[in-house]
mmCIF file of C-alpha atoms in Angstrom:
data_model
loop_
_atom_site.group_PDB
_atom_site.id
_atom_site.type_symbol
_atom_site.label_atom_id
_atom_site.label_comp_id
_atom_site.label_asym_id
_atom_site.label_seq_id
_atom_site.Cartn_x
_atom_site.Cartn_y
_atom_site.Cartn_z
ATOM 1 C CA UNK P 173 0.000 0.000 0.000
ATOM 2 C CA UNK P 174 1.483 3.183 -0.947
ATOM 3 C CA UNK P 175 2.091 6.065 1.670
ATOM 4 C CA UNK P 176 3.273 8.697 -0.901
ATOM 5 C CA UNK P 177 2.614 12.222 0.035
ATOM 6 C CA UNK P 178 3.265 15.048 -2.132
ATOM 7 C CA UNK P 179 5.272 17.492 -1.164
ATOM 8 C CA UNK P 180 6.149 19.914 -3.980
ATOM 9 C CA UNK P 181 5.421 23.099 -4.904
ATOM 10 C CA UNK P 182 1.792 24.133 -5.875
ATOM 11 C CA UNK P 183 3.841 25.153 -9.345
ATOM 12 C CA UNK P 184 4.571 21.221 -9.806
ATOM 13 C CA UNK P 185 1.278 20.207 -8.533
ATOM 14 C CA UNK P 186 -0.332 22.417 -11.023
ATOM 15 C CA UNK P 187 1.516 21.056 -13.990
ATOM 16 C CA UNK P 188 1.023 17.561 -12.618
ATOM 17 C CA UNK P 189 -2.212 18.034 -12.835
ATOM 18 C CA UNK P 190 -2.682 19.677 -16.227
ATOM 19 C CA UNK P 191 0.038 18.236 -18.617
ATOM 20 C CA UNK P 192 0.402 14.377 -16.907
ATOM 21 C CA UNK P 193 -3.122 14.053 -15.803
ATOM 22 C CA UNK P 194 -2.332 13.640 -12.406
ATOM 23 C CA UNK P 195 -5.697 14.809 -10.923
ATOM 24 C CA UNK P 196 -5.607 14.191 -6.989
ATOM 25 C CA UNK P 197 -3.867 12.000 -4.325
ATOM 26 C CA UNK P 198 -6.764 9.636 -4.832
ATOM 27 C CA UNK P 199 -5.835 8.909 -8.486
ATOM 28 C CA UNK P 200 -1.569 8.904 -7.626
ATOM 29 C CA UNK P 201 -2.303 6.458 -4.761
ATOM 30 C CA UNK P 202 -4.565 4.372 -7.180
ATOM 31 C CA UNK P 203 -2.396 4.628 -10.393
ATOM 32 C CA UNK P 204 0.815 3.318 -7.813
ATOM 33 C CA UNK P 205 -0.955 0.405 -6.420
ATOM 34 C CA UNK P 206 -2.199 -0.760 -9.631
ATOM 35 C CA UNK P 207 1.360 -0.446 -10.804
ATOM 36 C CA UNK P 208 3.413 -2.296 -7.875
ATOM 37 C CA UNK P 209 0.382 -4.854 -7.743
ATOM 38 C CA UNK P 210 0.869 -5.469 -11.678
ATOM 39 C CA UNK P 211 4.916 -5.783 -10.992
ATOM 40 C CA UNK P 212 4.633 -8.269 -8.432
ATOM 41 C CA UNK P 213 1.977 -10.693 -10.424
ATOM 42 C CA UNK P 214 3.490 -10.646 -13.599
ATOM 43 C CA UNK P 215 5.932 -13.330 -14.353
ATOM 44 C CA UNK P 216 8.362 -12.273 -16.696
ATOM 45 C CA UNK P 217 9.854 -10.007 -14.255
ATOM 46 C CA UNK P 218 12.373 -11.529 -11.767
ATOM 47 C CA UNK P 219 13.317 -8.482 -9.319
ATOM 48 C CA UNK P 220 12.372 -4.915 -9.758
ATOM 49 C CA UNK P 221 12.438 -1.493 -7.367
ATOM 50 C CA UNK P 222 8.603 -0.915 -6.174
ATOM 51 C CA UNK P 223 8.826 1.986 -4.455
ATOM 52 C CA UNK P 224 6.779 4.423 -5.454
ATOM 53 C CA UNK P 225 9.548 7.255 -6.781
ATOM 54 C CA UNK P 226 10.197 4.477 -8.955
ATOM 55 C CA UNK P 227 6.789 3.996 -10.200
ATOM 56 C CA UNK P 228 6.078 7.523 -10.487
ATOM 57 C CA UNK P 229 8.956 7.729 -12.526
ATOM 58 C CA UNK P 230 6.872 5.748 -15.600
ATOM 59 C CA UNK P 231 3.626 6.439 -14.393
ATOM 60 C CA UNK P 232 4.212 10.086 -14.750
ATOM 61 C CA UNK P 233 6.295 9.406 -18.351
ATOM 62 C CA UNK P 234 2.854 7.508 -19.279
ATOM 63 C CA UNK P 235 0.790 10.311 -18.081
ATOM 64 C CA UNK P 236 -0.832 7.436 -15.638
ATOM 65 C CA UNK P 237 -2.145 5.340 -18.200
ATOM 66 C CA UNK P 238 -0.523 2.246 -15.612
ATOM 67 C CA UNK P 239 -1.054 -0.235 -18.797
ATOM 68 C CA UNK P 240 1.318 2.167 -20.336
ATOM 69 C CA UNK P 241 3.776 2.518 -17.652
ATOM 70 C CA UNK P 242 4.272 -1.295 -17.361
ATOM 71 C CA UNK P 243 5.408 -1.788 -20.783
ATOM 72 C CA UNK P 244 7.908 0.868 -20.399
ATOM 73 C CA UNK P 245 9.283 -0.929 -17.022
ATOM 74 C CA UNK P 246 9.393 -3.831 -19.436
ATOM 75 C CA UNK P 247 11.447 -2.180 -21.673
ATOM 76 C CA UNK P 248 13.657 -1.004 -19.029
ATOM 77 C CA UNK P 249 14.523 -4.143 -17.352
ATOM 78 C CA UNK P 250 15.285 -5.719 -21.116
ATOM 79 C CA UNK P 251 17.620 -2.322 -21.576
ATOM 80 C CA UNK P 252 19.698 -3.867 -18.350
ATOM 81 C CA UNK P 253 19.504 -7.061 -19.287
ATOM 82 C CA UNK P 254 20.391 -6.648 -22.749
ATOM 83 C CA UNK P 255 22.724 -3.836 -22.551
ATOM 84 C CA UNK P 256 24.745 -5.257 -19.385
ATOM 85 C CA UNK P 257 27.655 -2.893 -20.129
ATOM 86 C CA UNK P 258 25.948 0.658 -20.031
ATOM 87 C CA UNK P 259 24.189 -0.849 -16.751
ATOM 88 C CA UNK P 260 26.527 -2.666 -14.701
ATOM 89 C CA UNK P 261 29.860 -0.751 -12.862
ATOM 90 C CA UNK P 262 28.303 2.529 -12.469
ATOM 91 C CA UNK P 263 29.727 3.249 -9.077
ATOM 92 C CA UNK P 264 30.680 7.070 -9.192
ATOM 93 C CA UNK P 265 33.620 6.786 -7.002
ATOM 94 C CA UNK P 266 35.614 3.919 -9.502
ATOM 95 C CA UNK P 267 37.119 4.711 -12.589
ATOM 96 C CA UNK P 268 36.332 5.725 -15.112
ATOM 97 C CA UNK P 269 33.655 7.194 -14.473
ATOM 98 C CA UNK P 270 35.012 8.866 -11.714
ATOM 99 C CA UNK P 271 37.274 10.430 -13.759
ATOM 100 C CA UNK P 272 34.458 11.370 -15.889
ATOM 101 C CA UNK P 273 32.556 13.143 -13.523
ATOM 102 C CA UNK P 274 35.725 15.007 -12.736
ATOM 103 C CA UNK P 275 35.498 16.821 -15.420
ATOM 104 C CA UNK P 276 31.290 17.107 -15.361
ATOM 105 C CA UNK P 277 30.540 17.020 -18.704
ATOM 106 C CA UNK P 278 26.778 16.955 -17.859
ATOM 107 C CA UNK P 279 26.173 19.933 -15.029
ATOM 108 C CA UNK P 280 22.662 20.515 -13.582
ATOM 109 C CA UNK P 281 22.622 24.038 -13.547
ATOM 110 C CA UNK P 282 18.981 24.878 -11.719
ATOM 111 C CA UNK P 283 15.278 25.095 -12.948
ATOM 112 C CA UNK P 284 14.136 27.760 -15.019
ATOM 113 C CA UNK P 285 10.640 30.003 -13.969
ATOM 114 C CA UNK P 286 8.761 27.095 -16.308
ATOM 115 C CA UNK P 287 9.895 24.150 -13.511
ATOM 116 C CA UNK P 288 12.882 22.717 -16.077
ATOM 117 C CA UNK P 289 15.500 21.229 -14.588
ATOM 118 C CA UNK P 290 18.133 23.442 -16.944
ATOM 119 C CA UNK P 291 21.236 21.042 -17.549
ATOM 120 C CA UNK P 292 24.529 22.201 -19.556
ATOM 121 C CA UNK P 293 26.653 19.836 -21.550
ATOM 122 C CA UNK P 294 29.843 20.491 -22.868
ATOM 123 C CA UNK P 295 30.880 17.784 -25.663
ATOM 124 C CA UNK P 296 34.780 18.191 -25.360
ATOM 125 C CA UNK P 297 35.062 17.636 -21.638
ATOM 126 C CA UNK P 298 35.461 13.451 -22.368
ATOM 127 C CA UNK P 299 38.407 12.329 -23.500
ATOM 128 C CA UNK P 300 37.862 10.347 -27.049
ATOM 129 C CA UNK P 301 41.207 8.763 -26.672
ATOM 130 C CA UNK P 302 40.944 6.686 -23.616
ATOM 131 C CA UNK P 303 37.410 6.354 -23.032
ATOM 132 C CA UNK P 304 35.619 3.528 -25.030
ATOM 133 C CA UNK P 305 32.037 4.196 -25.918
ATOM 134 C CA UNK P 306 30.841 1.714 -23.058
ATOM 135 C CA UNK P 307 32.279 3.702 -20.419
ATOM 136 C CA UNK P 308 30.363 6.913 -21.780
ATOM 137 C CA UNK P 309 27.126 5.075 -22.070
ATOM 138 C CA UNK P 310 27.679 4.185 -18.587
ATOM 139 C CA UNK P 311 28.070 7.534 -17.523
ATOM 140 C CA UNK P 312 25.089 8.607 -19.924
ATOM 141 C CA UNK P 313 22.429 5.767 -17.979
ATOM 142 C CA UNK P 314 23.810 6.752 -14.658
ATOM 143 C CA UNK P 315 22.894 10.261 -15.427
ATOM 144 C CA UNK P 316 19.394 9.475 -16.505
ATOM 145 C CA UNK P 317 18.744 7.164 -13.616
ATOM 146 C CA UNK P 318 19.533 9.902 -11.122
ATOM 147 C CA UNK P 319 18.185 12.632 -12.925
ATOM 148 C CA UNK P 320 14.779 10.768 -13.042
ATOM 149 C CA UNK P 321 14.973 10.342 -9.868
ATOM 150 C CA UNK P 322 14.309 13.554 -8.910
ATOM 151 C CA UNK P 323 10.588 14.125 -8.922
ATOM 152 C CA UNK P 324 11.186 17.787 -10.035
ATOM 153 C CA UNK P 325 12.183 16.313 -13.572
ATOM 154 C CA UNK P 326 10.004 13.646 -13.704
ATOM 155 C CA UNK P 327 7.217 16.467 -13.805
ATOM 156 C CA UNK P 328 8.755 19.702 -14.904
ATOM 157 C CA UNK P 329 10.866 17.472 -17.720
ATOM 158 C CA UNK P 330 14.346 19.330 -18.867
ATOM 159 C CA UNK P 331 16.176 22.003 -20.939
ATOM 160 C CA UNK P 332 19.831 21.064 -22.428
ATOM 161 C CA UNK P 333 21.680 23.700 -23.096
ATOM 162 C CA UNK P 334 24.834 21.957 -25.079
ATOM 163 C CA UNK P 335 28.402 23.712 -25.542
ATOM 164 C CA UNK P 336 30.547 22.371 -28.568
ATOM 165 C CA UNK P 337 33.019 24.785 -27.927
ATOM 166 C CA UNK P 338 36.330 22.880 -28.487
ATOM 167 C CA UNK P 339 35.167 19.886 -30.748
ATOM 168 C CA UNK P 340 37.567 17.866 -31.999
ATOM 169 C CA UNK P 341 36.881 15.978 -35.487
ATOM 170 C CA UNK P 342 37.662 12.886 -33.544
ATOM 171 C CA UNK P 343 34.664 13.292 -30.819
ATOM 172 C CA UNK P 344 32.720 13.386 -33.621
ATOM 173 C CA UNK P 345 34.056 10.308 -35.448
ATOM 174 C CA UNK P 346 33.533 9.246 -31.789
ATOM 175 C CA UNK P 347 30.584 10.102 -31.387
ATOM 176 C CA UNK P 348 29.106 8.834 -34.798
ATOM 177 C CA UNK P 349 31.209 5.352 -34.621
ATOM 178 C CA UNK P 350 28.734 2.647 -35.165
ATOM 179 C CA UNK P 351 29.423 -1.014 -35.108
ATOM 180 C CA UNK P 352 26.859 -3.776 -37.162
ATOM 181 C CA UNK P 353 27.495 -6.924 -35.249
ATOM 182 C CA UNK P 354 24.463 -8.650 -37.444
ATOM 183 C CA UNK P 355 27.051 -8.561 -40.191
ATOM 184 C CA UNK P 356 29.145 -12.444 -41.188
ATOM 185 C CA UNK P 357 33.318 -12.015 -40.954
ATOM 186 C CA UNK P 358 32.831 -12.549 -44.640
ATOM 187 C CA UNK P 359 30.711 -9.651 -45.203
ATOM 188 C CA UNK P 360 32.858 -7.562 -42.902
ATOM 189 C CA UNK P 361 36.438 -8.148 -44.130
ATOM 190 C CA UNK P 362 34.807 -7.855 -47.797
ATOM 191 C CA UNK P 363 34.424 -4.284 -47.192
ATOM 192 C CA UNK P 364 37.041 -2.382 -48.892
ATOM 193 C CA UNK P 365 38.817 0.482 -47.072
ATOM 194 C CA UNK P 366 37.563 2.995 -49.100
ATOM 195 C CA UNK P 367 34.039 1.388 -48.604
ATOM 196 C CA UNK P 368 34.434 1.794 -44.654
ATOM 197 C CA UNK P 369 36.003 5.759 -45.208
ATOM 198 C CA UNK P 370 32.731 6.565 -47.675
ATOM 199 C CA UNK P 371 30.486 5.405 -44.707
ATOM 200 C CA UNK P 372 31.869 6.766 -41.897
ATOM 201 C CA UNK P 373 32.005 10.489 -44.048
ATOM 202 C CA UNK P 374 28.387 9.883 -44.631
ATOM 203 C CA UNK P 375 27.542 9.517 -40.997
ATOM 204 C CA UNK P 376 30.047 12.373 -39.644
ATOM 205 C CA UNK P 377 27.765 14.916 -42.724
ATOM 206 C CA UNK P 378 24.976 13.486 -40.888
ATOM 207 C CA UNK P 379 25.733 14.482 -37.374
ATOM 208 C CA UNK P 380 27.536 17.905 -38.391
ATOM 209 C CA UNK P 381 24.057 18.887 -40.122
ATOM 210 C CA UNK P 382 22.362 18.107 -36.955
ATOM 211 C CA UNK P 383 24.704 19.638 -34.856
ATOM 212 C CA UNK P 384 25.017 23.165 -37.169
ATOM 213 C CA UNK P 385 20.767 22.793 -36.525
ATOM 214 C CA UNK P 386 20.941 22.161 -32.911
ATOM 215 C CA UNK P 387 23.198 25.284 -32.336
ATOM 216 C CA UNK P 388 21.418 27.669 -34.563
ATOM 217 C CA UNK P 389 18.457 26.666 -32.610
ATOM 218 C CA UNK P 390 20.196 27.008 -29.133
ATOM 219 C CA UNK P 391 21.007 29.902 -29.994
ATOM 220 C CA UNK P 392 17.476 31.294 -31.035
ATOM 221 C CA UNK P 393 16.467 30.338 -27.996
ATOM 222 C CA UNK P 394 19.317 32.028 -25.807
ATOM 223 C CA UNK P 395 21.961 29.212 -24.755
ATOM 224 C CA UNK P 396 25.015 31.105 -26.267
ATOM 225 C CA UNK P 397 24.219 33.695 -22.811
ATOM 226 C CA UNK P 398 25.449 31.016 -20.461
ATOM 227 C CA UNK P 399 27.924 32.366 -18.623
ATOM 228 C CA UNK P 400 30.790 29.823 -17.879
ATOM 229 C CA UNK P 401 31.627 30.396 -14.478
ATOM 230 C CA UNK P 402 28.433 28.779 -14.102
ATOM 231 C CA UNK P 403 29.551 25.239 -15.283
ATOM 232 C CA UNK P 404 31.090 24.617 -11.826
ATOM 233 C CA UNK P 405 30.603 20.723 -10.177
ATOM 234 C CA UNK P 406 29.927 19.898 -6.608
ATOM 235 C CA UNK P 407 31.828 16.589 -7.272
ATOM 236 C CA UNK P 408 30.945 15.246 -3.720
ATOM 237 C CA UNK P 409 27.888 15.659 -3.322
ATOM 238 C CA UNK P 410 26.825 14.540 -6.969
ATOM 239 C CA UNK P 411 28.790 11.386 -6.083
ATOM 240 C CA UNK P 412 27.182 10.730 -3.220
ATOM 241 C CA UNK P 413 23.369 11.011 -4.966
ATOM 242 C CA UNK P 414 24.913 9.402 -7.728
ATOM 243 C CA UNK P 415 25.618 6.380 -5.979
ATOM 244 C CA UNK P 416 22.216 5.970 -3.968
ATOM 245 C CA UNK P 417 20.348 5.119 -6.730
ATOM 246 C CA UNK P 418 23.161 2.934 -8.600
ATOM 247 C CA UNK P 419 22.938 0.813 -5.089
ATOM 248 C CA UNK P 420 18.850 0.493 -6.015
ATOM 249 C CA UNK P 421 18.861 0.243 -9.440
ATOM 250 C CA UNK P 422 21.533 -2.511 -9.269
ATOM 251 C CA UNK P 423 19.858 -5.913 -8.329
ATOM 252 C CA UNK P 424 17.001 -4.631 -11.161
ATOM 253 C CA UNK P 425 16.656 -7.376 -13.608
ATOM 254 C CA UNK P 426 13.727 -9.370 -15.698
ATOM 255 C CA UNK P 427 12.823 -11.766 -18.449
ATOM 256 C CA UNK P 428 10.879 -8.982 -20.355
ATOM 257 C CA UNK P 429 10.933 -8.619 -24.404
ATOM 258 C CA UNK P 430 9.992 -5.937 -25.958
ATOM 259 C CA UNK P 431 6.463 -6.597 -27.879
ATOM 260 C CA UNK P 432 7.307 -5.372 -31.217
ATOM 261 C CA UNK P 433 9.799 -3.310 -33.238
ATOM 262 C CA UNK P 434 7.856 0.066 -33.399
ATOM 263 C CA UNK P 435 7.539 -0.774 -29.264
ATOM 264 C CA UNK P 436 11.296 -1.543 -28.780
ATOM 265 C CA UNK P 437 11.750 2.135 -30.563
ATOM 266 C CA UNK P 438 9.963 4.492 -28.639
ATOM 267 C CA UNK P 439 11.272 7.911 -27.493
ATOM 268 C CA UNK P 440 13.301 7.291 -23.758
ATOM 269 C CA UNK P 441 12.218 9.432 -20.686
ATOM 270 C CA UNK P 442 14.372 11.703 -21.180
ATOM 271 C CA UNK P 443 13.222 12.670 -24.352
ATOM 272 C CA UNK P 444 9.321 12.098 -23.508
ATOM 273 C CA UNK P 445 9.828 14.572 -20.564
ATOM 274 C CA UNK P 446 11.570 17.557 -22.196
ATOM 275 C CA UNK P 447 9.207 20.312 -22.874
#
Protein backbone atom coordinates (compact mmCIF):
# COMPACT_ATOMS: atom_id res chain seq x y z
CA UNK A 1 0.00 0.00 0.00
CA UNK A 2 1.48 3.18 -0.95
CA UNK A 3 2.09 6.07 1.67
CA UNK A 4 3.27 8.70 -0.90
CA UNK A 5 2.61 12.22 0.04
CA UNK A 6 3.27 15.05 -2.13
CA UNK A 7 5.27 17.49 -1.16
CA UNK A 8 6.15 19.91 -3.98
CA UNK A 9 5.42 23.10 -4.90
CA UNK A 10 1.79 24.13 -5.87
CA UNK A 11 3.84 25.15 -9.34
CA UNK A 12 4.57 21.22 -9.81
CA UNK A 13 1.28 20.21 -8.53
CA UNK A 14 -0.33 22.42 -11.02
CA UNK A 15 1.52 21.06 -13.99
CA UNK A 16 1.02 17.56 -12.62
CA UNK A 17 -2.21 18.03 -12.83
CA UNK A 18 -2.68 19.68 -16.23
CA UNK A 19 0.04 18.24 -18.62
CA UNK A 20 0.40 14.38 -16.91
CA UNK A 21 -3.12 14.05 -15.80
CA UNK A 22 -2.33 13.64 -12.41
CA UNK A 23 -5.70 14.81 -10.92
CA UNK A 24 -5.61 14.19 -6.99
CA UNK A 25 -3.87 12.00 -4.32
CA UNK A 26 -6.76 9.64 -4.83
CA UNK A 27 -5.83 8.91 -8.49
CA UNK A 28 -1.57 8.90 -7.63
CA UNK A 29 -2.30 6.46 -4.76
CA UNK A 30 -4.56 4.37 -7.18
CA UNK A 31 -2.40 4.63 -10.39
CA UNK A 32 0.82 3.32 -7.81
CA UNK A 33 -0.96 0.41 -6.42
CA UNK A 34 -2.20 -0.76 -9.63
CA UNK A 35 1.36 -0.45 -10.80
CA UNK A 36 3.41 -2.30 -7.88
CA UNK A 37 0.38 -4.85 -7.74
CA UNK A 38 0.87 -5.47 -11.68
CA UNK A 39 4.92 -5.78 -10.99
CA UNK A 40 4.63 -8.27 -8.43
CA UNK A 41 1.98 -10.69 -10.42
CA UNK A 42 3.49 -10.65 -13.60
CA UNK A 43 5.93 -13.33 -14.35
CA UNK A 44 8.36 -12.27 -16.70
CA UNK A 45 9.85 -10.01 -14.25
CA UNK A 46 12.37 -11.53 -11.77
CA UNK A 47 13.32 -8.48 -9.32
CA UNK A 48 12.37 -4.91 -9.76
CA UNK A 49 12.44 -1.49 -7.37
CA UNK A 50 8.60 -0.92 -6.17
CA UNK A 51 8.83 1.99 -4.46
CA UNK A 52 6.78 4.42 -5.45
CA UNK A 53 9.55 7.26 -6.78
CA UNK A 54 10.20 4.48 -8.96
CA UNK A 55 6.79 4.00 -10.20
CA UNK A 56 6.08 7.52 -10.49
CA UNK A 57 8.96 7.73 -12.53
CA UNK A 58 6.87 5.75 -15.60
CA UNK A 59 3.63 6.44 -14.39
CA UNK A 60 4.21 10.09 -14.75
CA UNK A 61 6.30 9.41 -18.35
CA UNK A 62 2.85 7.51 -19.28
CA UNK A 63 0.79 10.31 -18.08
CA UNK A 64 -0.83 7.44 -15.64
CA UNK A 65 -2.15 5.34 -18.20
CA UNK A 66 -0.52 2.25 -15.61
CA UNK A 67 -1.05 -0.24 -18.80
CA UNK A 68 1.32 2.17 -20.34
CA UNK A 69 3.78 2.52 -17.65
CA UNK A 70 4.27 -1.30 -17.36
CA UNK A 71 5.41 -1.79 -20.78
CA UNK A 72 7.91 0.87 -20.40
CA UNK A 73 9.28 -0.93 -17.02
CA UNK A 74 9.39 -3.83 -19.44
CA UNK A 75 11.45 -2.18 -21.67
CA UNK A 76 13.66 -1.00 -19.03
CA UNK A 77 14.52 -4.14 -17.35
CA UNK A 78 15.28 -5.72 -21.12
CA UNK A 79 17.62 -2.32 -21.58
CA UNK A 80 19.70 -3.87 -18.35
CA UNK A 81 19.50 -7.06 -19.29
CA UNK A 82 20.39 -6.65 -22.75
CA UNK A 83 22.72 -3.84 -22.55
CA UNK A 84 24.74 -5.26 -19.39
CA UNK A 85 27.65 -2.89 -20.13
CA UNK A 86 25.95 0.66 -20.03
CA UNK A 87 24.19 -0.85 -16.75
CA UNK A 88 26.53 -2.67 -14.70
CA UNK A 89 29.86 -0.75 -12.86
CA UNK A 90 28.30 2.53 -12.47
CA UNK A 91 29.73 3.25 -9.08
CA UNK A 92 30.68 7.07 -9.19
CA UNK A 93 33.62 6.79 -7.00
CA UNK A 94 35.61 3.92 -9.50
CA UNK A 95 37.12 4.71 -12.59
CA UNK A 96 36.33 5.72 -15.11
CA UNK A 97 33.66 7.19 -14.47
CA UNK A 98 35.01 8.87 -11.71
CA UNK A 99 37.27 10.43 -13.76
CA UNK A 100 34.46 11.37 -15.89
CA UNK A 101 32.56 13.14 -13.52
CA UNK A 102 35.73 15.01 -12.74
CA UNK A 103 35.50 16.82 -15.42
CA UNK A 104 31.29 17.11 -15.36
CA UNK A 105 30.54 17.02 -18.70
CA UNK A 106 26.78 16.95 -17.86
CA UNK A 107 26.17 19.93 -15.03
CA UNK A 108 22.66 20.51 -13.58
CA UNK A 109 22.62 24.04 -13.55
CA UNK A 110 18.98 24.88 -11.72
CA UNK A 111 15.28 25.09 -12.95
CA UNK A 112 14.14 27.76 -15.02
CA UNK A 113 10.64 30.00 -13.97
CA UNK A 114 8.76 27.10 -16.31
CA UNK A 115 9.90 24.15 -13.51
CA UNK A 116 12.88 22.72 -16.08
CA UNK A 117 15.50 21.23 -14.59
CA UNK A 118 18.13 23.44 -16.94
CA UNK A 119 21.24 21.04 -17.55
CA UNK A 120 24.53 22.20 -19.56
CA UNK A 121 26.65 19.84 -21.55
CA UNK A 122 29.84 20.49 -22.87
CA UNK A 123 30.88 17.78 -25.66
CA UNK A 124 34.78 18.19 -25.36
CA UNK A 125 35.06 17.64 -21.64
CA UNK A 126 35.46 13.45 -22.37
CA UNK A 127 38.41 12.33 -23.50
CA UNK A 128 37.86 10.35 -27.05
CA UNK A 129 41.21 8.76 -26.67
CA UNK A 130 40.94 6.69 -23.62
CA UNK A 131 37.41 6.35 -23.03
CA UNK A 132 35.62 3.53 -25.03
CA UNK A 133 32.04 4.20 -25.92
CA UNK A 134 30.84 1.71 -23.06
CA UNK A 135 32.28 3.70 -20.42
CA UNK A 136 30.36 6.91 -21.78
CA UNK A 137 27.13 5.07 -22.07
CA UNK A 138 27.68 4.19 -18.59
CA UNK A 139 28.07 7.53 -17.52
CA UNK A 140 25.09 8.61 -19.92
CA UNK A 141 22.43 5.77 -17.98
CA UNK A 142 23.81 6.75 -14.66
CA UNK A 143 22.89 10.26 -15.43
CA UNK A 144 19.39 9.47 -16.51
CA UNK A 145 18.74 7.16 -13.62
CA UNK A 146 19.53 9.90 -11.12
CA UNK A 147 18.19 12.63 -12.93
CA UNK A 148 14.78 10.77 -13.04
CA UNK A 149 14.97 10.34 -9.87
CA UNK A 150 14.31 13.55 -8.91
CA UNK A 151 10.59 14.12 -8.92
CA UNK A 152 11.19 17.79 -10.04
CA UNK A 153 12.18 16.31 -13.57
CA UNK A 154 10.00 13.65 -13.70
CA UNK A 155 7.22 16.47 -13.81
CA UNK A 156 8.76 19.70 -14.90
CA UNK A 157 10.87 17.47 -17.72
CA UNK A 158 14.35 19.33 -18.87
CA UNK A 159 16.18 22.00 -20.94
CA UNK A 160 19.83 21.06 -22.43
CA UNK A 161 21.68 23.70 -23.10
CA UNK A 162 24.83 21.96 -25.08
CA UNK A 163 28.40 23.71 -25.54
CA UNK A 164 30.55 22.37 -28.57
CA UNK A 165 33.02 24.79 -27.93
CA UNK A 166 36.33 22.88 -28.49
CA UNK A 167 35.17 19.89 -30.75
CA UNK A 168 37.57 17.87 -32.00
CA UNK A 169 36.88 15.98 -35.49
CA UNK A 170 37.66 12.89 -33.54
CA UNK A 171 34.66 13.29 -30.82
CA UNK A 172 32.72 13.39 -33.62
CA UNK A 173 34.06 10.31 -35.45
CA UNK A 174 33.53 9.25 -31.79
CA UNK A 175 30.58 10.10 -31.39
CA UNK A 176 29.11 8.83 -34.80
CA UNK A 177 31.21 5.35 -34.62
CA UNK A 178 28.73 2.65 -35.17
CA UNK A 179 29.42 -1.01 -35.11
CA UNK A 180 26.86 -3.78 -37.16
CA UNK A 181 27.50 -6.92 -35.25
CA UNK A 182 24.46 -8.65 -37.44
CA UNK A 183 27.05 -8.56 -40.19
CA UNK A 184 29.15 -12.44 -41.19
CA UNK A 185 33.32 -12.01 -40.95
CA UNK A 186 32.83 -12.55 -44.64
CA UNK A 187 30.71 -9.65 -45.20
CA UNK A 188 32.86 -7.56 -42.90
CA UNK A 189 36.44 -8.15 -44.13
CA UNK A 190 34.81 -7.85 -47.80
CA UNK A 191 34.42 -4.28 -47.19
CA UNK A 192 37.04 -2.38 -48.89
CA UNK A 193 38.82 0.48 -47.07
CA UNK A 194 37.56 2.99 -49.10
CA UNK A 195 34.04 1.39 -48.60
CA UNK A 196 34.43 1.79 -44.65
CA UNK A 197 36.00 5.76 -45.21
CA UNK A 198 32.73 6.57 -47.68
CA UNK A 199 30.49 5.41 -44.71
CA UNK A 200 31.87 6.77 -41.90
CA UNK A 201 32.00 10.49 -44.05
CA UNK A 202 28.39 9.88 -44.63
CA UNK A 203 27.54 9.52 -41.00
CA UNK A 204 30.05 12.37 -39.64
CA UNK A 205 27.77 14.92 -42.72
CA UNK A 206 24.98 13.49 -40.89
CA UNK A 207 25.73 14.48 -37.37
CA UNK A 208 27.54 17.91 -38.39
CA UNK A 209 24.06 18.89 -40.12
CA UNK A 210 22.36 18.11 -36.96
CA UNK A 211 24.70 19.64 -34.86
CA UNK A 212 25.02 23.16 -37.17
CA UNK A 213 20.77 22.79 -36.52
CA UNK A 214 20.94 22.16 -32.91
CA UNK A 215 23.20 25.28 -32.34
CA UNK A 216 21.42 27.67 -34.56
CA UNK A 217 18.46 26.67 -32.61
CA UNK A 218 20.20 27.01 -29.13
CA UNK A 219 21.01 29.90 -29.99
CA UNK A 220 17.48 31.29 -31.03
CA UNK A 221 16.47 30.34 -28.00
CA UNK A 222 19.32 32.03 -25.81
CA UNK A 223 21.96 29.21 -24.75
CA UNK A 224 25.01 31.10 -26.27
CA UNK A 225 24.22 33.70 -22.81
CA UNK A 226 25.45 31.02 -20.46
CA UNK A 227 27.92 32.37 -18.62
CA UNK A 228 30.79 29.82 -17.88
CA UNK A 229 31.63 30.40 -14.48
CA UNK A 230 28.43 28.78 -14.10
CA UNK A 231 29.55 25.24 -15.28
CA UNK A 232 31.09 24.62 -11.83
CA UNK A 233 30.60 20.72 -10.18
CA UNK A 234 29.93 19.90 -6.61
CA UNK A 235 31.83 16.59 -7.27
CA UNK A 236 30.94 15.25 -3.72
CA UNK A 237 27.89 15.66 -3.32
CA UNK A 238 26.82 14.54 -6.97
CA UNK A 239 28.79 11.39 -6.08
CA UNK A 240 27.18 10.73 -3.22
CA UNK A 241 23.37 11.01 -4.97
CA UNK A 242 24.91 9.40 -7.73
CA UNK A 243 25.62 6.38 -5.98
CA UNK A 244 22.22 5.97 -3.97
CA UNK A 245 20.35 5.12 -6.73
CA UNK A 246 23.16 2.93 -8.60
CA UNK A 247 22.94 0.81 -5.09
CA UNK A 248 18.85 0.49 -6.01
CA UNK A 249 18.86 0.24 -9.44
CA UNK A 250 21.53 -2.51 -9.27
CA UNK A 251 19.86 -5.91 -8.33
CA UNK A 252 17.00 -4.63 -11.16
CA UNK A 253 16.66 -7.38 -13.61
CA UNK A 254 13.73 -9.37 -15.70
CA UNK A 255 12.82 -11.77 -18.45
CA UNK A 256 10.88 -8.98 -20.36
CA UNK A 257 10.93 -8.62 -24.40
CA UNK A 258 9.99 -5.94 -25.96
CA UNK A 259 6.46 -6.60 -27.88
CA UNK A 260 7.31 -5.37 -31.22
CA UNK A 261 9.80 -3.31 -33.24
CA UNK A 262 7.86 0.07 -33.40
CA UNK A 263 7.54 -0.77 -29.26
CA UNK A 264 11.30 -1.54 -28.78
CA UNK A 265 11.75 2.14 -30.56
CA UNK A 266 9.96 4.49 -28.64
CA UNK A 267 11.27 7.91 -27.49
CA UNK A 268 13.30 7.29 -23.76
CA UNK A 269 12.22 9.43 -20.69
CA UNK A 270 14.37 11.70 -21.18
CA UNK A 271 13.22 12.67 -24.35
CA UNK A 272 9.32 12.10 -23.51
CA UNK A 273 9.83 14.57 -20.56
CA UNK A 274 11.57 17.56 -22.20
CA UNK A 275 9.21 20.31 -22.87
Amino acid sequence: MSTYKFTLSEQFRTLAKEELREEDDAVRLDAINQLRDWIVKNPAIKHCRTDDVFLLKFLRFRKFAVHQAGESIERYLAARQKMPQWFQGTDPNADPLASIMDDCPITVLGRDDAGRTVIFIRVASYDAETLTQDSIMRYVMMMLDTLTEQEEVQIGGVRIWMDCTGISMSRVLFTCRVRDDDRSDDENHADSDSADSLGEAAQVCRFVGKLRANLHQSEAEGAHCVPPHHAGCPRAHARTAVAGIVRRNGAQRGHAEPKDAQTAGRQTGVVALAR
